Coordinates of N, CA and C in Angstrom, one line a residue:
Chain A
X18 N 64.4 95.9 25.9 CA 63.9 96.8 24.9 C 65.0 97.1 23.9
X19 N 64.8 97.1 22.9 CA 65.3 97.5 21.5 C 65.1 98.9 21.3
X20 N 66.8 99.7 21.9 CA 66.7 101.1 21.3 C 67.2 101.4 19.9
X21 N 66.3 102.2 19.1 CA 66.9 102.9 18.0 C 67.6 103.5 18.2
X22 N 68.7 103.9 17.9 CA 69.5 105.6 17.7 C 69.9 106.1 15.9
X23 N 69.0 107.3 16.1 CA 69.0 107.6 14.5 C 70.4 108.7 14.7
X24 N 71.0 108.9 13.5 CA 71.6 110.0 13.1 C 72.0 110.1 11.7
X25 N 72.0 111.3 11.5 CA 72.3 112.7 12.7 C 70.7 113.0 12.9
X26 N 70.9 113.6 13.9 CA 69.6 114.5 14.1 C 69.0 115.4 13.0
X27 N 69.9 116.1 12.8 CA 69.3 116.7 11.6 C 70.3 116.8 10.6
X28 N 69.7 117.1 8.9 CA 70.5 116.6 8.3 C 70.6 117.9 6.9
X29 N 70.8 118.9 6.9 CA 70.9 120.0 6.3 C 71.0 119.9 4.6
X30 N 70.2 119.8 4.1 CA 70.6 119.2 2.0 C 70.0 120.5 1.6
X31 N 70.3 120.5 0.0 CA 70.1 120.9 -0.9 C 68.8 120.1 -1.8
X32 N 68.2 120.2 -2.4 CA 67.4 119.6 -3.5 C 68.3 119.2 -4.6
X33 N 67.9 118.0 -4.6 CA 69.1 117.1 -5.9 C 70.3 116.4 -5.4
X34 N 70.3 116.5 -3.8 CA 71.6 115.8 -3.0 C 71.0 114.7 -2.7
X35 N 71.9 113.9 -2.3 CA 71.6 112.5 -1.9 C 71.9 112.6 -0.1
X36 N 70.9 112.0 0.6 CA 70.7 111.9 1.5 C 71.0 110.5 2.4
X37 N 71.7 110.2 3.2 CA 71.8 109.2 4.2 C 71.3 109.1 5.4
X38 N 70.3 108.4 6.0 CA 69.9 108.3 7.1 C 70.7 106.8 7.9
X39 N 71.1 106.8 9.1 CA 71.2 105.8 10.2 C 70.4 105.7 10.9
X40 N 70.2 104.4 11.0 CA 69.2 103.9 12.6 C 70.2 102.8 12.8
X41 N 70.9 102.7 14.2 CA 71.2 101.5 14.5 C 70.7 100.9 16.2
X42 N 70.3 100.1 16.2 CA 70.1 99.0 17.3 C 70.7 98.7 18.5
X43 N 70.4 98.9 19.4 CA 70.5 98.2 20.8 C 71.0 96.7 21.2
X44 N 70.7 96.2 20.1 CA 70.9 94.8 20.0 C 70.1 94.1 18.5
X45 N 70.6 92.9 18.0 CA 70.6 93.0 16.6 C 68.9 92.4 17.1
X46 N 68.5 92.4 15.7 CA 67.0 91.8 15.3 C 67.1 91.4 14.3
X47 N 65.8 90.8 13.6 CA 65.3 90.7 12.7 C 65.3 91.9 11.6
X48 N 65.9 91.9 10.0 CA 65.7 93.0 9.4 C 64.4 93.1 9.0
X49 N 63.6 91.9 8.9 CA 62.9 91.8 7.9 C 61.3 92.5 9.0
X50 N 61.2 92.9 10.2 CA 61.0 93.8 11.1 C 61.1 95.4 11.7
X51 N 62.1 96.1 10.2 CA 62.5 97.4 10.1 C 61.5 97.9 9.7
X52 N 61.1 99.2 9.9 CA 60.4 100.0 9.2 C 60.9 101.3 9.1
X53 N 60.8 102.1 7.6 CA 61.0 103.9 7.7 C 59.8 104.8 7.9
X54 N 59.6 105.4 8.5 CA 58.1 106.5 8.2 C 59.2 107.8 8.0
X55 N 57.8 108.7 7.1 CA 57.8 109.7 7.0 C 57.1 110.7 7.6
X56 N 57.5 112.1 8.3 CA 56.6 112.4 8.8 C 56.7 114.4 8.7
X57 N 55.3 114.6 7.7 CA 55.8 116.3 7.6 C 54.8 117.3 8.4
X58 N 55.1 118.3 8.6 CA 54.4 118.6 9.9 C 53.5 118.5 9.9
X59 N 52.3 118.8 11.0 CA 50.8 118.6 10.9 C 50.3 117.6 10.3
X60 N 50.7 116.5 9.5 CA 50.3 115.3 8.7 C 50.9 113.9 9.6
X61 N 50.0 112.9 9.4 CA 50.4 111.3 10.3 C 51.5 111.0 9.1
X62 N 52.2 109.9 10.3 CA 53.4 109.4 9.2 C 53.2 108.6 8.7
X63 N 53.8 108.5 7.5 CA 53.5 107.7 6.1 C 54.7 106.4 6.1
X64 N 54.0 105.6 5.7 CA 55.2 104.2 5.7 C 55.8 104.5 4.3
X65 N 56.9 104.4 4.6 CA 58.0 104.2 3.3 C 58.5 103.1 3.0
X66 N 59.4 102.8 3.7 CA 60.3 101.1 3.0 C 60.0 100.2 5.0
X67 N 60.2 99.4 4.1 CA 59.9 97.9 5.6 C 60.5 96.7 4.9
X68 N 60.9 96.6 6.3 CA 61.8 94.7 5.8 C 63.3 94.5 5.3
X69 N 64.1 94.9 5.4 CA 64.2 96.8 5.5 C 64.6 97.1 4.3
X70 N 63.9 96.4 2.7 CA 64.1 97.1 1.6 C 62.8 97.1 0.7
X71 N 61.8 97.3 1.4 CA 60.9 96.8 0.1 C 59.9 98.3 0.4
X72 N 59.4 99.2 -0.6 CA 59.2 100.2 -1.1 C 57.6 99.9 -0.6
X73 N 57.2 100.4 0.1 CA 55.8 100.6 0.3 C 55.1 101.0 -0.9
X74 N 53.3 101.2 -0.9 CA 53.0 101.7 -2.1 C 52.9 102.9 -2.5
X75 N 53.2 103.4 -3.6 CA 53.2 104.7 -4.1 C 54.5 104.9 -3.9
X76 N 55.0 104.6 -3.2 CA 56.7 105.5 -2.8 C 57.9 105.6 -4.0
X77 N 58.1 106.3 -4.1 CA 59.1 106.8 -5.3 C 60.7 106.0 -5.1
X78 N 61.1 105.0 -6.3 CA 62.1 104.6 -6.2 C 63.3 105.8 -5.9
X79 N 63.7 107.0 -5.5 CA 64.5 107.5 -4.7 C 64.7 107.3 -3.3
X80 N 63.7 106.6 -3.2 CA 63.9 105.7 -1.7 C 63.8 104.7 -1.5
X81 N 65.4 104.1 -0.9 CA 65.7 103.1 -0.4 C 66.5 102.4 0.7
X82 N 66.2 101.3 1.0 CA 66.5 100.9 2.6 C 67.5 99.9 2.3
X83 N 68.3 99.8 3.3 CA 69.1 98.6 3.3 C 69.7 98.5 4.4
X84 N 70.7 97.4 5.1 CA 71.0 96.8 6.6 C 70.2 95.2 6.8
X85 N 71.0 95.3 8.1 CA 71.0 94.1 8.4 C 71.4 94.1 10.2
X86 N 71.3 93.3 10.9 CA 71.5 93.2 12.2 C 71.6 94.1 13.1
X87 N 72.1 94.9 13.4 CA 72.1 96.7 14.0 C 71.9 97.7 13.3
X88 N 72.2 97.5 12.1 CA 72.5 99.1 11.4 C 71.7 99.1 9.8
X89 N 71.0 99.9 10.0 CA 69.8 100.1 9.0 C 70.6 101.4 8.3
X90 N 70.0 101.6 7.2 CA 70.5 102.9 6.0 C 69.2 103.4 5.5
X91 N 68.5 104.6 5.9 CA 67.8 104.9 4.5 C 68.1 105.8 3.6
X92 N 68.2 105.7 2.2 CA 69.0 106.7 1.4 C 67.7 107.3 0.4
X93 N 68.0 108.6 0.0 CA 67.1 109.3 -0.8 C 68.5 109.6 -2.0
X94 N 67.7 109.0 -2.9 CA 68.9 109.2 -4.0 C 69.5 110.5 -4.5
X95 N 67.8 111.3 -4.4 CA 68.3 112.9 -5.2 C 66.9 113.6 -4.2
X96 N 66.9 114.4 -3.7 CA 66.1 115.3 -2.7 C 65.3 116.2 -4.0
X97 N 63.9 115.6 -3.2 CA 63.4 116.5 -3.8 C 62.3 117.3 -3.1
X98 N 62.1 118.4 -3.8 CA 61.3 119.3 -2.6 C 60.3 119.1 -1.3
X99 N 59.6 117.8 -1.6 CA 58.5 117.2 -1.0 C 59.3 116.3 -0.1
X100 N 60.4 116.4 -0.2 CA 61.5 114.9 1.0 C 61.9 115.8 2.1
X101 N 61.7 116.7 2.0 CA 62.2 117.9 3.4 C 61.1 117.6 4.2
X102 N 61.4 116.7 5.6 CA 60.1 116.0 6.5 C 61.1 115.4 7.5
X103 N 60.8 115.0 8.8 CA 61.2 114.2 9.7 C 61.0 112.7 9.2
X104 N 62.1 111.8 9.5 CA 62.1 110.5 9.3 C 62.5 109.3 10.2
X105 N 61.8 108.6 10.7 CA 61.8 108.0 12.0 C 61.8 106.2 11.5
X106 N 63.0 105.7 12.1 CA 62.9 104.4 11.9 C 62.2 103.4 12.9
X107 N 61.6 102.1 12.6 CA 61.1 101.7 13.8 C 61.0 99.8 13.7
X108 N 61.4 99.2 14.7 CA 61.3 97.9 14.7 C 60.1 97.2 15.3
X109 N 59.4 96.6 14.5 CA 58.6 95.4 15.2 C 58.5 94.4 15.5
X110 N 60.1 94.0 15.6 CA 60.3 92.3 16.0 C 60.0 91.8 17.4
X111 N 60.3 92.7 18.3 CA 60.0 92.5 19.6 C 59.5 93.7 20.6
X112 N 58.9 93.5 21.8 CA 58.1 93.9 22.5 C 58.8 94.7 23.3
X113 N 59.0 95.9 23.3 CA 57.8 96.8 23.3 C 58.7 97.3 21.3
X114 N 57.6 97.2 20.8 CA 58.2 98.1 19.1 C 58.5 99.4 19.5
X115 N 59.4 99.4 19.1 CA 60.3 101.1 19.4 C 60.6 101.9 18.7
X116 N 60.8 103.1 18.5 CA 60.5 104.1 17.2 C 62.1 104.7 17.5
X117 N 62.9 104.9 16.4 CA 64.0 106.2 16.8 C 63.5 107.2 17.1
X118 N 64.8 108.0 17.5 CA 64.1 109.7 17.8 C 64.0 110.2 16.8
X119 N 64.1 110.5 15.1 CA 64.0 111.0 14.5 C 65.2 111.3 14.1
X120 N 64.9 111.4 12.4 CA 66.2 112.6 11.7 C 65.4 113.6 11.1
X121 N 65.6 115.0 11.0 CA 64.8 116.0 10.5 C 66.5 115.9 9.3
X122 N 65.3 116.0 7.9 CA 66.0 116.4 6.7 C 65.8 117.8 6.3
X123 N 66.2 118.9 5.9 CA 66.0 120.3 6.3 C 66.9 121.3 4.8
X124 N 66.3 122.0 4.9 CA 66.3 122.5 3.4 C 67.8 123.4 3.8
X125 N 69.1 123.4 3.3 CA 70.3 124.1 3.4 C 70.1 125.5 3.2
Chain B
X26 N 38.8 103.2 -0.4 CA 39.8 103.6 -0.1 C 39.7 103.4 1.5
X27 N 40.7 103.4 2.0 CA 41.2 103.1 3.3 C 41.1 104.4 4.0
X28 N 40.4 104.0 5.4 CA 40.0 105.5 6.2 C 39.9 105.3 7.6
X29 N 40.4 105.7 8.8 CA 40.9 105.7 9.8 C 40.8 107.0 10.6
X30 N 39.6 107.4 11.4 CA 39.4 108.7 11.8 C 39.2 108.3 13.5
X31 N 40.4 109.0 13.9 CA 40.4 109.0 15.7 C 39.1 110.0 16.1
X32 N 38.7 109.5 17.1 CA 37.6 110.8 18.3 C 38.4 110.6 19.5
X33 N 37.5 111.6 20.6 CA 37.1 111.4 22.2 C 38.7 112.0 22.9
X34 N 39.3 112.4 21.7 CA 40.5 113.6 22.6 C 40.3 114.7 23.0
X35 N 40.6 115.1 24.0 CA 39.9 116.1 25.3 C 41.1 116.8 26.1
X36 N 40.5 117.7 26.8 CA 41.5 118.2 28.3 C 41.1 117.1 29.2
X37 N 41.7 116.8 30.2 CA 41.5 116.0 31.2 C 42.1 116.1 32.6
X38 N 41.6 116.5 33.9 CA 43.0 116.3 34.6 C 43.4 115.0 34.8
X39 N 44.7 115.7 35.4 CA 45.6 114.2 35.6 C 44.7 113.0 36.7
X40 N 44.7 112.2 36.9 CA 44.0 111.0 37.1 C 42.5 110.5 36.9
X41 N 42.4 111.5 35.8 CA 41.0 111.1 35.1 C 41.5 109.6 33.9
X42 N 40.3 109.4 33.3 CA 40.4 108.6 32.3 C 39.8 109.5 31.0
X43 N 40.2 108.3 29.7 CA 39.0 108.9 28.4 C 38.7 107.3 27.8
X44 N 38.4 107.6 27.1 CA 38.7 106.5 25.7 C 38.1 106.8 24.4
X45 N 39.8 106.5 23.4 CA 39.5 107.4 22.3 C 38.9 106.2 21.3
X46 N 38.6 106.6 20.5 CA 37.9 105.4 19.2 C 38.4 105.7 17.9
X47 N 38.3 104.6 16.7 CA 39.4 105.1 15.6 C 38.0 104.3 14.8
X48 N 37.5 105.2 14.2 CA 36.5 104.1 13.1 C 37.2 104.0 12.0
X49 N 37.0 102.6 11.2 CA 37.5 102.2 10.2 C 36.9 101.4 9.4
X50 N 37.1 102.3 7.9 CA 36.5 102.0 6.8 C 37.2 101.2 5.2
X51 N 36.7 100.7 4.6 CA 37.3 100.6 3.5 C 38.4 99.2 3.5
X52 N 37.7 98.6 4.7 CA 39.0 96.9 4.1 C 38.6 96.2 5.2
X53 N 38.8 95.0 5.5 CA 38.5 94.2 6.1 C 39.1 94.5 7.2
X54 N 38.3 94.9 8.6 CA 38.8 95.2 9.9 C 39.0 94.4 10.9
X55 N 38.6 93.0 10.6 CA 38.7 91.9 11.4 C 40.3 90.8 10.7
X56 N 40.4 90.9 9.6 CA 42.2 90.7 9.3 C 43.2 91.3 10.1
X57 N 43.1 92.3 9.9 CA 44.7 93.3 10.3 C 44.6 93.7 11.9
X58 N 46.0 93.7 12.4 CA 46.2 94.0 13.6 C 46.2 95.5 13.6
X59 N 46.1 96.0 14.5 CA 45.7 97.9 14.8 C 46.5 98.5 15.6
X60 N 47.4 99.4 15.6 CA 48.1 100.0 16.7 C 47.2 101.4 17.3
X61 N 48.0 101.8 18.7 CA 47.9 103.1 18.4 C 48.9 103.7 18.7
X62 N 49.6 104.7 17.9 CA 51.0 105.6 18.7 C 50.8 106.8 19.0
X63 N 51.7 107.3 19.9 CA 51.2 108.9 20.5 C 52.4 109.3 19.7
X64 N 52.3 110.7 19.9 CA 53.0 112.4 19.8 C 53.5 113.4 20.3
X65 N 53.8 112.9 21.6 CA 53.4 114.5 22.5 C 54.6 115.6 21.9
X66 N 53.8 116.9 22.3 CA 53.9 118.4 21.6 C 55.8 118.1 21.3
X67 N 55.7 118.6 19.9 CA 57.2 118.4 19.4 C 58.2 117.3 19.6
X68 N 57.5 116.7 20.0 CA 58.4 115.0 20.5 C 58.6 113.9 18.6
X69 N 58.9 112.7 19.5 CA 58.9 112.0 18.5 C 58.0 110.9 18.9
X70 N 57.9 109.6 17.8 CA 56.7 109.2 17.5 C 56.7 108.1 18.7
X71 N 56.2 107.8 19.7 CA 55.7 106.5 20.6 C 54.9 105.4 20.4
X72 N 55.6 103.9 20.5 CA 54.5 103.4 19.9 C 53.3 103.1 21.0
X73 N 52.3 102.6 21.6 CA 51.3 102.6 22.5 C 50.9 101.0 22.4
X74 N 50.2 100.5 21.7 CA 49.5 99.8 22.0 C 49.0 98.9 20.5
X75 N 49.1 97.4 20.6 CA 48.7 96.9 19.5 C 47.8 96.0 20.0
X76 N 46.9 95.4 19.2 CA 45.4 94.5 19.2 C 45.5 93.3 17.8
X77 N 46.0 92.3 17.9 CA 45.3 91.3 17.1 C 44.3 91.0 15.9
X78 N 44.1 91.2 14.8 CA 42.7 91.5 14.5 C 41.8 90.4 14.6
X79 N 41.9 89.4 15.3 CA 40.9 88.2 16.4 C 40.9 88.6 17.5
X80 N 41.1 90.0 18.0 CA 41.6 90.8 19.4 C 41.9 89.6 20.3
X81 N 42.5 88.6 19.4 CA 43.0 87.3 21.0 C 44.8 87.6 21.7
X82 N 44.9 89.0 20.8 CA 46.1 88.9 21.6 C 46.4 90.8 22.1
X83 N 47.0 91.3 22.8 CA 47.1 92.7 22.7 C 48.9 92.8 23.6
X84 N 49.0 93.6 23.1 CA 50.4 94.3 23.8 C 50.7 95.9 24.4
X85 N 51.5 96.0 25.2 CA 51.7 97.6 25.7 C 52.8 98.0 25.5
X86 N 53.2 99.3 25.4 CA 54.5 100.4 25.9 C 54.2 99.8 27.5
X87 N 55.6 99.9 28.1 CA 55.5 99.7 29.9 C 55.0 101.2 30.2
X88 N 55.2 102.3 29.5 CA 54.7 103.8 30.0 C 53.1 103.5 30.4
X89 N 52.3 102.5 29.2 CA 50.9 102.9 29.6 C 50.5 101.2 30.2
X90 N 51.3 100.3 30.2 CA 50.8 98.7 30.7 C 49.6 99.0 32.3
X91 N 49.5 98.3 32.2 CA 48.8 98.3 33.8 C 47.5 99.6 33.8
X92 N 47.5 100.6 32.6 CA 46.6 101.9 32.8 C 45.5 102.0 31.6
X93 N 46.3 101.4 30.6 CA 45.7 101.8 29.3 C 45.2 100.5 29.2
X94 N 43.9 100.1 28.0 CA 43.5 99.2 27.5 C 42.8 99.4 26.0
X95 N 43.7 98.3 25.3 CA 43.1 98.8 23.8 C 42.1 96.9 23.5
X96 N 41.5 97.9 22.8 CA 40.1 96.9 22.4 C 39.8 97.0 20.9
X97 N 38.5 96.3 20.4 CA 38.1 96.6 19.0 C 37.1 95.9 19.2
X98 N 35.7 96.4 18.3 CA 34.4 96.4 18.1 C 34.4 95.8 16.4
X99 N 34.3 94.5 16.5 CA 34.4 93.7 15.3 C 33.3 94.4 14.5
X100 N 31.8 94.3 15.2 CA 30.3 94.6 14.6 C 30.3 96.2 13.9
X101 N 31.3 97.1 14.9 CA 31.2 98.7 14.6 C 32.4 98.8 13.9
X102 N 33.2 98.0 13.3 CA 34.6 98.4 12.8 C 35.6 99.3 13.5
X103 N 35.7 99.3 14.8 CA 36.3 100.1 15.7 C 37.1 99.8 16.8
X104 N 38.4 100.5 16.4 CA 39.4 100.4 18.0 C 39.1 101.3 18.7
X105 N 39.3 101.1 20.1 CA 39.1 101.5 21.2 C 40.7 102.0 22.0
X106 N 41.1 102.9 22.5 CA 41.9 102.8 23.9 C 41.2 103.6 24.5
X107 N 41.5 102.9 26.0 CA 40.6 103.2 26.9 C 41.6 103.5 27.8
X108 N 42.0 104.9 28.5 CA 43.1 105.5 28.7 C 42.6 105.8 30.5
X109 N 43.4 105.5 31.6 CA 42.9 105.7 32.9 C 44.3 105.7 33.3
X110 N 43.8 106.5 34.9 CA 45.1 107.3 35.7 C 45.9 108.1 34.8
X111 N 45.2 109.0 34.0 CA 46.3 109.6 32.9 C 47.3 110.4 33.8
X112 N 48.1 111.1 33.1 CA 49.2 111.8 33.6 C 49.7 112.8 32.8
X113 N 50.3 113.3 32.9 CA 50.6 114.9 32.5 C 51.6 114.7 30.9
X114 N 52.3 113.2 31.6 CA 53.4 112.8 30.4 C 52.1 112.0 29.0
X115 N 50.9 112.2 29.6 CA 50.3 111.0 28.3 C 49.7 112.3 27.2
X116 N 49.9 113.8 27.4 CA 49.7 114.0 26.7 C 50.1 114.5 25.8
X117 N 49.4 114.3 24.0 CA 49.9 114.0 23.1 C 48.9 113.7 21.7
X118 N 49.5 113.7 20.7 CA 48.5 113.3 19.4 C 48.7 111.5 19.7
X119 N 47.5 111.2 19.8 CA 47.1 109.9 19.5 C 47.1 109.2 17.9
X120 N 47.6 108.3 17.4 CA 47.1 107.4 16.3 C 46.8 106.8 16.0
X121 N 45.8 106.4 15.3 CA 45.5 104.8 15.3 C 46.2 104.3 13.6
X122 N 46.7 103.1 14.3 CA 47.3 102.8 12.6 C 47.0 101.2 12.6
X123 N 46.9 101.1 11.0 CA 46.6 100.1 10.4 C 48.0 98.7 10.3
X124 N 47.9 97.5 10.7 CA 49.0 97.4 10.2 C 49.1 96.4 8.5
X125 N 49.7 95.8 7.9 CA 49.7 95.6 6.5 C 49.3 94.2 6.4
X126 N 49.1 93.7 8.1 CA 48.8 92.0 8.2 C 49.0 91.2 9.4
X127 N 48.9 90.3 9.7 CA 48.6 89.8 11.5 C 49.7 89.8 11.8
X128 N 50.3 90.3 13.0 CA 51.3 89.6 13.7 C 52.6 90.0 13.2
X129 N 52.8 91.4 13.5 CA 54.1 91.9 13.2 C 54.6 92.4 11.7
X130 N 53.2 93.2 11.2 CA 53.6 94.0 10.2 C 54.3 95.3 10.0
X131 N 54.1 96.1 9.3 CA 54.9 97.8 9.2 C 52.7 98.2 9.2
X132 N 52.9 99.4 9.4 CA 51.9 100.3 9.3 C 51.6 100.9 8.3
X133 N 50.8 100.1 7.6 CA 50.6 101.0 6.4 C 49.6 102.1 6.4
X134 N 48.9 102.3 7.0 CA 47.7 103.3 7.1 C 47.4 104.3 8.5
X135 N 47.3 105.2 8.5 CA 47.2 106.2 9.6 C 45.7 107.0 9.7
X136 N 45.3 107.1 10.8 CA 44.3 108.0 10.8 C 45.2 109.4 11.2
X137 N 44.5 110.8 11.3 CA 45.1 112.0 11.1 C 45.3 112.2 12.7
X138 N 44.8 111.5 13.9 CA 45.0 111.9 15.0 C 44.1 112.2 15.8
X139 N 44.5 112.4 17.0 CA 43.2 113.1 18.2 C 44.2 113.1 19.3
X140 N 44.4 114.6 19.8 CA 44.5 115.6 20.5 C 44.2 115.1 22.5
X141 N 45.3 114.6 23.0 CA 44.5 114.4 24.7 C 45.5 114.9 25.3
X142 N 45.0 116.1 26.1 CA 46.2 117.2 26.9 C 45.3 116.4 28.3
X143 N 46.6 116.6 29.2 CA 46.3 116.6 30.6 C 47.2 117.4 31.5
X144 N 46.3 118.0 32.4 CA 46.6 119.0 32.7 C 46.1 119.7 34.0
X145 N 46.1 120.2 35.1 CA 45.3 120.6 35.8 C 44.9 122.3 35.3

């Protein structure tokens, strides 16, 4: 099994900061099998970037993915009010697909 | 527009069964493979269970292999998990999600959930 490990756990910004998320791998995979969701409370999570750079639809070019082999990046260019949400990376290349535990992005 | 509404989440005690359903509207339901992932209370996201959309192939979490069974109703546009020997750890928000194409896509679409506490 392919563990995620996201960090940090949580990630304390401001609105208009730039944000870095980590997910890295248990062992390497396929990137083109990454996925980011979004997820704000009481609401299902929303796909953001997959493959691990290509922008789902609707998603606001302030988000973007990048990595390769273990170590995945998602970056929020400039925070904006609506980006304060849990963010959970997850691979589908192999069996069982496994989710990180989460980064909570959190208003400073 | 694309629409994805879970039922059939309940209290249950522990070594009962359920089975929840996810109807789905708005795109071709016989292309796309279907997951479902759980939630349980303040956790993070689990994935559960995926189906084929020729339901010729399916996969498990080892948490629910051997207990759980997911399905789909080509004629009703509907997945199925069919949830037995539950346990106290299966409970959680259920999802059913869409995925973006056969065989190892990202998830583009979610239904809002359904609710299965177990419990005595």
């Amino acid at each position: 099994e392919i563990v995620l490990t996201q960090s940090p756990g949580t990630l304390s910004m401001s609105p208009g900061e730039r944000a870095t998320l980590s997910c890295r791998a248990s062992q390497s995979f396929n990137s083109r099998y990454l996925a980011w969701y979004q997820q704000k409370p009481g609401q299902a999570p929303r796909l953001l970037i997959y493959g691990p750079s290509t922008r789902a639809t609707g998603i606001p070019d302030r988000f973007s993915g990048s990595g390769s082999g273990t170590d995945f990046t998602l970056t929020i260019s400039s925070l904006e009010p609506e980006d304060f949400a849990v963010y959970y990376c997850q691979q589908y290349d192999s069996s069982p697909r496994t989710f990180g535990q989460g980064t909570t992005v959190d208003i400073k | 527009e694309i629409h994805l509404v879970e039922s059939g989440g309940a209290f249950v005690q522990p070594g009962g069964s359920l089975r929840l359903s996810c109807g789905a509207s708005g795109f071709d339901f016989n292309t796309y493979d279907m997951n479902w992932v759980r939630q349980a209370p303040g956790k993070g996201l689990e994935w559960v269970s995926v189906i084929s959309g020729g339901a010729d192939a399916t996969d498990y979490a080892d948490s629910v292999r051997g207990r759980f069974v997911i399905s789909r109703d080509r004629s009703r546009n509907t997945l199925y998990l069919q949830m037995n020997i539950l346990r106290a750890e299966d409970t959680a928000i259920y999802y059913c999600a869409k995925e973006s194409g056969s065989r190892n896509f990202p998830m583009n679409h979610w239904g809002r959930g359904t609710l299965v506490t177990v419990s005595s």
